[in-house]
XYZ file of N, CA and C in Angstrom:
570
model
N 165.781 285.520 90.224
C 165.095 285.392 88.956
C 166.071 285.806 87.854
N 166.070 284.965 86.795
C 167.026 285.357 85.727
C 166.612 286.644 84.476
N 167.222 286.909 83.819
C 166.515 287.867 83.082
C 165.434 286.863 82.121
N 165.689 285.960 81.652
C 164.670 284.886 80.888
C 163.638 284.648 80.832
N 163.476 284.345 82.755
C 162.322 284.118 83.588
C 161.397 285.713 83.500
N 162.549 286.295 83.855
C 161.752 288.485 83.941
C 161.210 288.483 83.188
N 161.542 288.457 81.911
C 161.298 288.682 80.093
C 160.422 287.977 80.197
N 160.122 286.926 80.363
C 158.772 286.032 80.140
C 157.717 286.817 81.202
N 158.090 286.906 82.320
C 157.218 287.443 82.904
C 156.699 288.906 82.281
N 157.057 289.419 81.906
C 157.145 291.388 81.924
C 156.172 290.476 80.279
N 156.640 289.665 79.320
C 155.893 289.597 78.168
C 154.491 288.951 78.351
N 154.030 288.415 79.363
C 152.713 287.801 80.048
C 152.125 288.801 80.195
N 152.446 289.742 81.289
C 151.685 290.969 81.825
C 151.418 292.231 80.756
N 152.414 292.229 79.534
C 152.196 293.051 78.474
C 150.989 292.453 77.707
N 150.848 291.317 77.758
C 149.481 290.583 76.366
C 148.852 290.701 77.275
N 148.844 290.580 78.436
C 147.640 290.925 79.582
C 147.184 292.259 79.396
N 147.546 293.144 79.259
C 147.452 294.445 79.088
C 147.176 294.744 76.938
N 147.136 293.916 76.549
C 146.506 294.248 74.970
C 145.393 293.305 74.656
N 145.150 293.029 75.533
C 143.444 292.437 75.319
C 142.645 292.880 76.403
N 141.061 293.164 75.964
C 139.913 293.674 76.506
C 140.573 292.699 78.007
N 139.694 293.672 79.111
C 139.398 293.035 80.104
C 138.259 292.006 80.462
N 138.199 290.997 81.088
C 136.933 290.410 81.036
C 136.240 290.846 82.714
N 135.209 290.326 83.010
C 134.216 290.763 84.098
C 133.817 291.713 84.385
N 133.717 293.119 83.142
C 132.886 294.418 83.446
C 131.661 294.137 83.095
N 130.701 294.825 83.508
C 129.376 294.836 83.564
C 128.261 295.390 82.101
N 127.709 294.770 81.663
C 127.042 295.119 80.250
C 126.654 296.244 80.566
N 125.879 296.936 79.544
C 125.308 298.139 79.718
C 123.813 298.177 80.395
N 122.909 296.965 80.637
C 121.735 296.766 81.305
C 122.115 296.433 82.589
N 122.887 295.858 83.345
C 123.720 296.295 84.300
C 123.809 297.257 84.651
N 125.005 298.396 84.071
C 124.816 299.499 84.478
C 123.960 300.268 84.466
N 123.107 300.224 83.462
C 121.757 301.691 83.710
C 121.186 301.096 84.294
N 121.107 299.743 85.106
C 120.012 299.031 86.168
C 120.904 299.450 87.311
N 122.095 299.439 87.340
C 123.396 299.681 88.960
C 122.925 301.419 89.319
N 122.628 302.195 88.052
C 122.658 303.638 87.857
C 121.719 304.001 88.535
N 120.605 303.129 88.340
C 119.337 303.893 88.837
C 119.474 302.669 90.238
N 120.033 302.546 90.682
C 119.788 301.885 92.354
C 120.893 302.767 93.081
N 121.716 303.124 92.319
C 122.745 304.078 93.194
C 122.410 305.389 93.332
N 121.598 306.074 92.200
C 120.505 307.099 91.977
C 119.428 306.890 93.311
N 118.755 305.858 93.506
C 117.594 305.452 94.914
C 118.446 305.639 95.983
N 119.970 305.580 96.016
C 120.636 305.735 97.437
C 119.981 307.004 98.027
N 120.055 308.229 96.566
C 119.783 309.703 97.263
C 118.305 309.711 98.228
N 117.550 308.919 98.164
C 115.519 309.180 98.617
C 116.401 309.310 99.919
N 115.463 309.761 100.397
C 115.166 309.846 102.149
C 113.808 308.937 102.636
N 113.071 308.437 101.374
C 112.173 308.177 102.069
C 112.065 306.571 102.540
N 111.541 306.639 103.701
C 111.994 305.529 104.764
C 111.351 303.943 104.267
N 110.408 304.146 103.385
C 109.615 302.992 103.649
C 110.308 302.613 101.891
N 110.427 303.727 101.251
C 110.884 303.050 99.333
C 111.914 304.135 98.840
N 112.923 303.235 98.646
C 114.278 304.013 98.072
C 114.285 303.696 96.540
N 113.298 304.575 95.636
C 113.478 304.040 94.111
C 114.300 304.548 93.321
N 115.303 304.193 92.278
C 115.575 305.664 91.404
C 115.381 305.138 90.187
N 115.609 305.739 89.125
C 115.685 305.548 87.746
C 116.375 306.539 86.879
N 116.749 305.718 85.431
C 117.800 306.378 85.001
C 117.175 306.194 83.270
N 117.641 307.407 82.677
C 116.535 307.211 81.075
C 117.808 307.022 80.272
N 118.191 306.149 79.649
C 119.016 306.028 78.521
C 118.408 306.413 76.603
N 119.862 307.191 75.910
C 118.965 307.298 74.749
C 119.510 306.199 73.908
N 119.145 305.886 72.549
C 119.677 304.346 72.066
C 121.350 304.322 71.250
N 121.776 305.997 72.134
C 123.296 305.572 71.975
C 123.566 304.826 73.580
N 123.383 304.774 74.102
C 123.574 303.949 75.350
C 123.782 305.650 76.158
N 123.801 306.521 76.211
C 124.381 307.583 77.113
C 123.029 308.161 78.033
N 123.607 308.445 79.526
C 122.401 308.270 80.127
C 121.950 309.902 80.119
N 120.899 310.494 80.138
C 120.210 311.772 79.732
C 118.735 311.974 81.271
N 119.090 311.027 81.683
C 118.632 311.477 83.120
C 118.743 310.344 84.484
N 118.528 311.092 85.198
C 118.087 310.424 86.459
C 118.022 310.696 87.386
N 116.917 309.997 88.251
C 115.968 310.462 89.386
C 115.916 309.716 90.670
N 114.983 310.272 91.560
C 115.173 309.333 92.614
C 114.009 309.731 93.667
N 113.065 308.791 94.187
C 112.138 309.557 94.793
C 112.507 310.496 95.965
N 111.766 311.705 95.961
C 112.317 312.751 96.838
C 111.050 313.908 96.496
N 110.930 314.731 97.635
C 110.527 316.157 97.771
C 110.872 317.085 96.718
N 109.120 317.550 96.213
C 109.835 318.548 94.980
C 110.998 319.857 95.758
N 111.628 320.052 94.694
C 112.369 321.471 94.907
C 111.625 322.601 95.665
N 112.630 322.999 96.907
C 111.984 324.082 97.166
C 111.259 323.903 98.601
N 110.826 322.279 98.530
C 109.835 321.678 99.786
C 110.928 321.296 100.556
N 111.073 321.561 101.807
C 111.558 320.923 102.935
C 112.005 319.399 103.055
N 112.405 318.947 102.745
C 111.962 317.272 102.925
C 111.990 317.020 104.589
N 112.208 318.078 105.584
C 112.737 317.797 106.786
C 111.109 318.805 107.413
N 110.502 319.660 106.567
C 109.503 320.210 106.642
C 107.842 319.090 106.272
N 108.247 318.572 105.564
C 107.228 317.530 105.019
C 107.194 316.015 105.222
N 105.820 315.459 105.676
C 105.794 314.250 106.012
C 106.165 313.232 105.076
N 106.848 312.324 105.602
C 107.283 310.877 105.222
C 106.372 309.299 106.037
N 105.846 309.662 106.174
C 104.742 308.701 106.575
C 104.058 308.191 106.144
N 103.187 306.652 105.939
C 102.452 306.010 104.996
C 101.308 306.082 105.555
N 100.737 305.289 106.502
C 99.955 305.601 107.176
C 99.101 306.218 108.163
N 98.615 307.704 108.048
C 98.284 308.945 108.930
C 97.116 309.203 108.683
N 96.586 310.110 109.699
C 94.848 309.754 109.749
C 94.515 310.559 109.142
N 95.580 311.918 108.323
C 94.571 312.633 107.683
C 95.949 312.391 106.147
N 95.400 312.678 105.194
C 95.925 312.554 104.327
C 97.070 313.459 103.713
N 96.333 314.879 104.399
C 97.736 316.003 104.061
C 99.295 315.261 105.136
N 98.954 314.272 105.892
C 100.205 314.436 106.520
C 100.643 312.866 106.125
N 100.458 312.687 104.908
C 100.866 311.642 104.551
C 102.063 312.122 103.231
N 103.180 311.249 102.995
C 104.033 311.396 101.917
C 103.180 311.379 100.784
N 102.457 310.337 100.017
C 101.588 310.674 98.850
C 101.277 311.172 98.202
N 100.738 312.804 99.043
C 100.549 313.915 98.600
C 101.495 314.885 97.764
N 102.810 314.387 98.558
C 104.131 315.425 98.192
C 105.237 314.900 97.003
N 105.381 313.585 97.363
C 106.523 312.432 96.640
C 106.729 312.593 95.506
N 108.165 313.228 94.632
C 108.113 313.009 93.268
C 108.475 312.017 93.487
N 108.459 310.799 92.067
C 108.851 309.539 91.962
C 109.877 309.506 91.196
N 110.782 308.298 91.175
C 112.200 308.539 90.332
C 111.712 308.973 89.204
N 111.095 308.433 88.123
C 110.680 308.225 86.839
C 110.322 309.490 86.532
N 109.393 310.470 87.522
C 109.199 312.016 86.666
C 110.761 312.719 87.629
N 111.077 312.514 88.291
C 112.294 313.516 88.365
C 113.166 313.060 87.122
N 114.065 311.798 86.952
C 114.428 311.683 85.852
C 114.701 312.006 84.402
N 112.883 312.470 84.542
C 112.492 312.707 83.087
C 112.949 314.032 83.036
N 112.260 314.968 84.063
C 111.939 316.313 84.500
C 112.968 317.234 84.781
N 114.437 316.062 85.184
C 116.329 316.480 85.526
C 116.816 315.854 84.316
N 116.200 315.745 82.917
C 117.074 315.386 81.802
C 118.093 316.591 81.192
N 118.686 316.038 80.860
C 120.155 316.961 80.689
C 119.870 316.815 79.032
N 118.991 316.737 78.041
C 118.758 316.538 76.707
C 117.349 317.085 76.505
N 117.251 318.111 75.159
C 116.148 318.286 74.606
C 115.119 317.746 74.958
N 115.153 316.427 74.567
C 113.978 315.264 75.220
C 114.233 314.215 75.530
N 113.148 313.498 75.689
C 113.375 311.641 75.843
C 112.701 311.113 74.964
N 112.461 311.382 73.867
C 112.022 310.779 72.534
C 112.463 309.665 72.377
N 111.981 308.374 72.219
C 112.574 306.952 72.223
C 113.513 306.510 73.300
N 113.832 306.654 74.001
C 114.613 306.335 75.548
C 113.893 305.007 75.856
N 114.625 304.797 76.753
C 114.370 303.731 77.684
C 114.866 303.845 79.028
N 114.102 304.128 79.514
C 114.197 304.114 81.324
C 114.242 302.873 82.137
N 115.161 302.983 82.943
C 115.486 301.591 84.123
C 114.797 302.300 85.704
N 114.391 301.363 85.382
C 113.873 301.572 87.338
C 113.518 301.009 88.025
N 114.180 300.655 89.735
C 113.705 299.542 90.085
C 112.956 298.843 89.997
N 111.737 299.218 90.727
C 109.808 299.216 90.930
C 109.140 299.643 89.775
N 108.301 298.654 89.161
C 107.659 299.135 88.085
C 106.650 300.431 88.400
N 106.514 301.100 87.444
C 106.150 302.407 87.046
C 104.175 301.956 87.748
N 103.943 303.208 88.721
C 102.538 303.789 89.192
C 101.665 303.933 87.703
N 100.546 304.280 87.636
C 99.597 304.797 86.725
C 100.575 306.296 86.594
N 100.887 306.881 87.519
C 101.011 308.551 87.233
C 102.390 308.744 86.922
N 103.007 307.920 87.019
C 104.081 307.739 86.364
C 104.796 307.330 84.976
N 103.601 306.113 84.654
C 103.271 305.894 83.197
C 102.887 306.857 82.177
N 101.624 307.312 82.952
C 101.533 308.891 82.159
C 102.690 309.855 81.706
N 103.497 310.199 82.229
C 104.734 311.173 82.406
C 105.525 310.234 81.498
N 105.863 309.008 81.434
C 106.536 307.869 80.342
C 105.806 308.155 79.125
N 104.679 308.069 78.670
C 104.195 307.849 77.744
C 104.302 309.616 77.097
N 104.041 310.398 78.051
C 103.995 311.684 77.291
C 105.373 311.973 76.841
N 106.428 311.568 77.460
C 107.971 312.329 77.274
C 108.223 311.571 76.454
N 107.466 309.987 75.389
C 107.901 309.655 74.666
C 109.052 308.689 74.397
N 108.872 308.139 75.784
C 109.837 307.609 75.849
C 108.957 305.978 75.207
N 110.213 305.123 75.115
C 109.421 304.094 74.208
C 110.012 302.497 75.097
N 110.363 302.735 75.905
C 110.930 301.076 76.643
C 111.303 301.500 78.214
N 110.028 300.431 79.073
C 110.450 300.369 80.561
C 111.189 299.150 80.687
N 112.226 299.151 81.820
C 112.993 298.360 82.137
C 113.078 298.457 83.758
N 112.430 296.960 84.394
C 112.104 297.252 85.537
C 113.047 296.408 86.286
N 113.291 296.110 87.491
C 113.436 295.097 88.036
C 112.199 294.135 89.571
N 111.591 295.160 89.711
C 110.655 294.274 90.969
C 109.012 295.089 89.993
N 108.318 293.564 90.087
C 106.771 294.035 89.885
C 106.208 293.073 91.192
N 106.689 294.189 92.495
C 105.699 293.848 93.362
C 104.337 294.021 93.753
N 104.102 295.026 93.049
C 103.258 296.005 93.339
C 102.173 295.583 92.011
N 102.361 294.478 91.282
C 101.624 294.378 89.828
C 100.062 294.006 90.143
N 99.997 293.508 91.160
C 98.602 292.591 91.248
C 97.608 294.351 91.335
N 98.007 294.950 91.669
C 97.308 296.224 92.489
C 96.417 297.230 91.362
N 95.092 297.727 91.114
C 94.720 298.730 90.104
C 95.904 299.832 89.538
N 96.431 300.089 90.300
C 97.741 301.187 89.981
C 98.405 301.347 88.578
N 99.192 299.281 89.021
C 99.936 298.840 88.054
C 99.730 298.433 86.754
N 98.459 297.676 87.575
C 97.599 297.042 86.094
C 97.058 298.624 85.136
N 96.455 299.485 85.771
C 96.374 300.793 84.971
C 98.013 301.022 83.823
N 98.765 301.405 84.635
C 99.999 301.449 84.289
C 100.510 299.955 82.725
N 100.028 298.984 82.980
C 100.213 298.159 81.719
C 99.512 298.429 80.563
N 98.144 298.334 81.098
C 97.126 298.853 79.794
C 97.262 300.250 79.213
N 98.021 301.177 80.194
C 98.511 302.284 79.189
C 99.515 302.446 78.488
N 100.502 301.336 78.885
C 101.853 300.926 78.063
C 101.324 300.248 77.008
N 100.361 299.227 76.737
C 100.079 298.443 76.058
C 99.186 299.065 74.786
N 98.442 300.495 75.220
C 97.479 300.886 74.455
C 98.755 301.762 73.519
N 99.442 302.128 74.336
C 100.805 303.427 73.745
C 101.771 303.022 73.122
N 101.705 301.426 73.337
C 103.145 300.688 72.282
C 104.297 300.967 73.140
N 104.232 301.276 74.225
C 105.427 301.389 74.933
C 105.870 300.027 75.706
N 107.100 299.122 75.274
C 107.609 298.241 75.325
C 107.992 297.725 76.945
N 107.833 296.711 77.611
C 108.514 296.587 79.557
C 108.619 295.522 79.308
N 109.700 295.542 80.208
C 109.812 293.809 80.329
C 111.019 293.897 82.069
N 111.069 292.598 82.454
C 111.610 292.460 83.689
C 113.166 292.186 83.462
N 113.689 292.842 84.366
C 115.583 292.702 84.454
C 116.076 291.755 84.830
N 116.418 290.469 84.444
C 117.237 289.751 85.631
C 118.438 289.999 85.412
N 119.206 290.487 86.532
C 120.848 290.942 86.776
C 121.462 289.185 86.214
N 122.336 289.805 85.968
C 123.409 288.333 85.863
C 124.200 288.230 87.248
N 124.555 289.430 87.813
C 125.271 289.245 89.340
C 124.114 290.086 90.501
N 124.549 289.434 91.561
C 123.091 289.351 92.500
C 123.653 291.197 93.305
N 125.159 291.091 92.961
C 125.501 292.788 93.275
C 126.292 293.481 92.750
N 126.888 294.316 92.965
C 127.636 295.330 92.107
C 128.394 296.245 92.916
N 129.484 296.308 93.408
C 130.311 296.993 95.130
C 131.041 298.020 94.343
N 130.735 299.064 94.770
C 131.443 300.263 94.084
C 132.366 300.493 96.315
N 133.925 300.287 95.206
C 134.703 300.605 96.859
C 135.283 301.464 95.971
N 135.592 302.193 96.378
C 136.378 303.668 96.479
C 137.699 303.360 96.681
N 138.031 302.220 97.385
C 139.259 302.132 97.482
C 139.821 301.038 96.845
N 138.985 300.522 95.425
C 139.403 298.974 95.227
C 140.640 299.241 93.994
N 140.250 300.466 93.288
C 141.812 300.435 92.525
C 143.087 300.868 93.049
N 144.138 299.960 92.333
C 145.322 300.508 93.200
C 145.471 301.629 92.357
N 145.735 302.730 92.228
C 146.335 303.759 91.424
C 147.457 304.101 91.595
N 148.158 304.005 92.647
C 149.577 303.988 92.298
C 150.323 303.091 91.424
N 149.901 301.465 91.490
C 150.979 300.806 90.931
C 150.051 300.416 89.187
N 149.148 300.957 88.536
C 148.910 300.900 87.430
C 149.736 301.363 86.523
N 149.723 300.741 85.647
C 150.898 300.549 84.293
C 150.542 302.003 83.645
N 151.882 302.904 83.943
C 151.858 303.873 83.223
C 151.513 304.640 81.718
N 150.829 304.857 81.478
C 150.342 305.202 79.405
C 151.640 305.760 78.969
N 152.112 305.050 77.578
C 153.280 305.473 77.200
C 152.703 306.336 75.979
Protein backbone atom coordinates (compact mmCIF):
# COMPACT_ATOMS: atom_id res chain seq x y z
CA UNK A 1 0.00 0.00 0.00
CA UNK A 2 1.38 3.38 -0.89
CA UNK A 3 1.32 6.23 1.45
CA UNK A 4 -1.62 7.87 -0.96
CA UNK A 5 -3.71 4.88 -0.74
CA UNK A 6 -2.87 4.97 3.60
CA UNK A 7 -3.75 8.75 3.64
CA UNK A 8 -6.93 8.14 1.93
CA UNK A 9 -7.61 5.41 3.97
CA UNK A 10 -6.60 6.82 7.65
CA UNK A 11 -8.82 10.20 6.07
CA UNK A 12 -12.12 7.82 5.51
CA UNK A 13 -11.89 6.31 8.97
CA UNK A 14 -11.22 9.91 10.52
CA UNK A 15 -14.81 11.44 8.89
CA UNK A 16 -16.02 8.11 10.03
CA UNK A 17 -15.19 8.98 13.39
CA UNK A 18 -16.69 12.93 13.19
CA UNK A 19 -20.08 12.07 12.47
CA UNK A 20 -22.88 10.68 14.84
CA UNK A 21 -23.08 7.00 14.67
CA UNK A 22 -26.08 5.53 13.04
CA UNK A 23 -28.14 2.27 14.46
CA UNK A 24 -28.37 3.19 18.29
CA UNK A 25 -31.53 2.76 19.80
CA UNK A 26 -34.09 5.83 20.55
CA UNK A 27 -34.87 6.52 23.92
CA UNK A 28 -38.45 4.44 23.87
CA UNK A 29 -36.33 1.62 23.02
CA UNK A 30 -34.30 1.92 25.72
CA UNK A 31 -36.62 2.62 28.70
CA UNK A 32 -38.75 -0.29 26.92
CA UNK A 33 -34.99 -2.63 26.68
CA UNK A 34 -34.63 -1.17 30.57
CA UNK A 35 -37.55 -2.45 31.94
CA UNK A 36 -37.28 -6.11 30.16
CA UNK A 37 -33.71 -6.39 31.36
CA UNK A 38 -35.06 -5.07 34.84
CA UNK A 39 -37.92 -8.46 34.42
CA UNK A 40 -34.63 -10.61 33.92
CA UNK A 41 -34.25 -10.07 37.93
CA UNK A 42 -38.26 -11.91 38.88
CA UNK A 43 -37.92 -15.36 39.89
CA UNK A 44 -41.26 -15.77 39.25
CA UNK A 45 -41.88 -18.75 37.01
CA UNK A 46 -45.04 -18.18 35.27
CA UNK A 47 -44.40 -13.78 34.60
CA UNK A 48 -41.07 -12.08 34.34
CA UNK A 49 -42.34 -8.24 34.32
CA UNK A 50 -40.22 -5.17 34.99
CA UNK A 51 -40.64 -1.55 34.57
CA UNK A 52 -38.75 1.47 34.48
CA UNK A 53 -40.21 5.31 35.37
CA UNK A 54 -38.57 7.96 33.28
CA UNK A 55 -38.73 11.82 34.21
CA UNK A 56 -39.31 14.21 30.99
CA UNK A 57 -35.53 14.81 31.00
CA UNK A 58 -35.32 11.32 29.63
CA UNK A 59 -33.22 10.07 32.95
CA UNK A 60 -34.48 6.97 34.45
CA UNK A 61 -35.53 7.53 38.42
CA UNK A 62 -36.66 3.99 38.90
CA UNK A 63 -37.06 0.51 38.33
CA UNK A 64 -38.66 -2.59 39.25
CA UNK A 65 -39.33 -5.99 38.68
CA UNK A 66 -41.83 -8.43 40.02
CA UNK A 67 -40.42 -10.07 43.13
CA UNK A 68 -40.95 -10.79 46.99
CA UNK A 69 -41.25 -7.83 49.26
CA UNK A 70 -37.98 -7.17 51.22
CA UNK A 71 -37.25 -9.15 53.98
CA UNK A 72 -39.66 -12.23 52.58
CA UNK A 73 -37.85 -15.25 51.57
CA UNK A 74 -38.58 -15.61 47.98
CA UNK A 75 -37.18 -19.29 48.53
CA UNK A 76 -39.52 -19.20 51.82
CA UNK A 77 -42.69 -18.13 49.88
CA UNK A 78 -44.91 -19.63 47.31
CA UNK A 79 -44.64 -19.08 43.59
CA UNK A 80 -47.52 -20.92 42.43
CA UNK A 81 -50.71 -19.90 40.49
CA UNK A 82 -52.90 -22.35 41.06
CA UNK A 83 -53.23 -23.88 44.88
CA UNK A 84 -56.11 -24.95 46.79
CA UNK A 85 -55.77 -22.61 49.45
CA UNK A 86 -54.96 -19.16 48.69
CA UNK A 87 -52.24 -18.32 51.36
CA UNK A 88 -50.06 -20.68 49.28
CA UNK A 89 -50.55 -18.98 46.28
CA UNK A 90 -47.98 -16.09 44.85
CA UNK A 91 -50.91 -13.38 44.71
CA UNK A 92 -50.94 -12.88 48.08
CA UNK A 93 -47.15 -11.94 48.35
CA UNK A 94 -46.01 -10.50 44.65
CA UNK A 95 -44.78 -6.94 44.44
CA UNK A 96 -45.31 -5.97 40.82
CA UNK A 97 -42.68 -4.13 38.70
CA UNK A 98 -44.67 -0.86 38.61
CA UNK A 99 -44.93 -0.42 42.65
CA UNK A 100 -41.33 -1.61 43.23
CA UNK A 101 -40.21 0.88 40.63
CA UNK A 102 -42.09 3.53 42.00
CA UNK A 103 -41.32 2.49 45.69
CA UNK A 104 -37.00 1.94 44.54
CA UNK A 105 -37.12 5.57 42.99
CA UNK A 106 -33.88 7.16 43.42
CA UNK A 107 -35.85 10.91 43.16
CA UNK A 108 -38.06 12.92 45.48
CA UNK A 109 -40.94 11.75 43.35
CA UNK A 110 -42.53 10.66 40.16
CA UNK A 111 -44.51 13.70 39.52
CA UNK A 112 -45.19 13.63 35.71
CA UNK A 113 -43.02 10.48 34.73
CA UNK A 114 -43.76 8.05 32.51
CA UNK A 115 -43.33 4.48 33.20
CA UNK A 116 -42.51 1.56 30.62
CA UNK A 117 -43.61 -1.79 31.35
CA UNK A 118 -44.03 -4.75 29.69
CA UNK A 119 -47.69 -6.02 30.68
CA UNK A 120 -50.12 -3.43 31.07
CA UNK A 121 -50.68 -2.19 34.56
CA UNK A 122 -53.39 -4.52 37.17
CA UNK A 123 -56.18 -2.27 38.86
CA UNK A 124 -53.64 -2.20 42.01
CA UNK A 125 -51.10 -1.12 40.20
CA UNK A 126 -52.84 1.72 38.47
CA UNK A 127 -53.71 2.91 41.78
CA UNK A 128 -49.96 3.24 42.94
CA UNK A 129 -49.54 5.10 39.10
CA UNK A 130 -52.10 7.42 39.62
CA UNK A 131 -51.18 8.28 43.27
CA UNK A 132 -47.23 8.78 42.63
CA UNK A 133 -48.46 11.05 39.92
CA UNK A 134 -47.10 9.84 37.47
CA UNK A 135 -48.78 11.02 34.15
CA UNK A 136 -47.95 8.43 31.00
CA UNK A 137 -48.10 4.43 30.78
CA UNK A 138 -46.11 2.90 28.20
CA UNK A 139 -46.83 -0.67 27.69
CA UNK A 140 -45.90 -3.25 25.42
CA UNK A 141 -48.39 -6.53 25.74
CA UNK A 142 -52.27 -5.88 26.66
CA UNK A 143 -52.88 -9.44 27.08
CA UNK A 144 -54.53 -9.43 29.89
CA UNK A 145 -57.03 -6.30 28.60
CA UNK A 146 -60.24 -8.22 27.97
CA UNK A 147 -60.19 -9.17 31.91
CA UNK A 148 -62.18 -6.79 34.92
CA UNK A 149 -58.60 -6.08 36.28
CA UNK A 150 -57.50 -4.22 33.22
CA UNK A 151 -60.51 -2.72 32.11
CA UNK A 152 -60.67 -1.31 35.96
CA UNK A 153 -57.14 -0.20 35.38
CA UNK A 154 -58.28 1.99 32.01
CA UNK A 155 -61.23 3.66 33.50
CA UNK A 156 -58.96 4.79 36.26
CA UNK A 157 -56.37 6.09 33.83
CA UNK A 158 -59.06 7.61 31.89
CA UNK A 159 -60.99 9.20 34.90
CA UNK A 160 -57.17 10.53 36.20
CA UNK A 161 -55.99 11.91 32.76
CA UNK A 162 -53.27 9.60 32.91
CA UNK A 163 -52.12 9.08 29.27
CA UNK A 164 -51.21 4.80 27.74
CA UNK A 165 -50.73 3.85 24.76
CA UNK A 166 -49.00 0.56 23.17
CA UNK A 167 -45.08 0.24 22.20
CA UNK A 168 -44.26 -1.09 18.98
CA UNK A 169 -40.34 -1.72 19.05
CA UNK A 170 -38.84 -0.85 15.71
CA UNK A 171 -36.35 -4.00 16.25
CA UNK A 172 -37.95 -7.33 17.27
CA UNK A 173 -34.53 -7.46 19.82
CA UNK A 174 -31.90 -5.80 21.46
CA UNK A 175 -28.47 -8.33 22.42
CA UNK A 176 -26.54 -6.81 25.08
CA UNK A 177 -23.00 -9.19 24.58
CA UNK A 178 -20.54 -8.29 26.92
CA UNK A 179 -18.15 -9.16 24.63
CA UNK A 180 -19.28 -7.28 21.43
CA UNK A 181 -16.92 -4.20 21.85
CA UNK A 182 -13.49 -4.50 20.86
CA UNK A 183 -11.78 -2.27 23.48
CA UNK A 184 -8.54 -2.78 22.74
CA UNK A 185 -8.37 -1.65 19.19
CA UNK A 186 -10.75 1.61 19.66
CA UNK A 187 -9.40 4.88 18.47
CA UNK A 188 -7.62 6.41 21.22
CA UNK A 189 -9.15 10.18 22.67
CA UNK A 190 -6.59 12.69 21.83
Amino acid sequence: MDLTEETKNMSINDQNLQTKRSGYIDWQEYFMATAFLAAKRSKDPSFQVGACVVNRDNKIVGIGYNGMPIGCDDDEFPWGKNTPSPLDSKYLYVCHAEMNAIVNKNSADVKDCIIYVGLFPCNECAKIIIQSGITEVVYLSDKNGHKPTYIASKRMFDAAGVKYWQFKPKNDKIVINFTGIDWENMSPSK
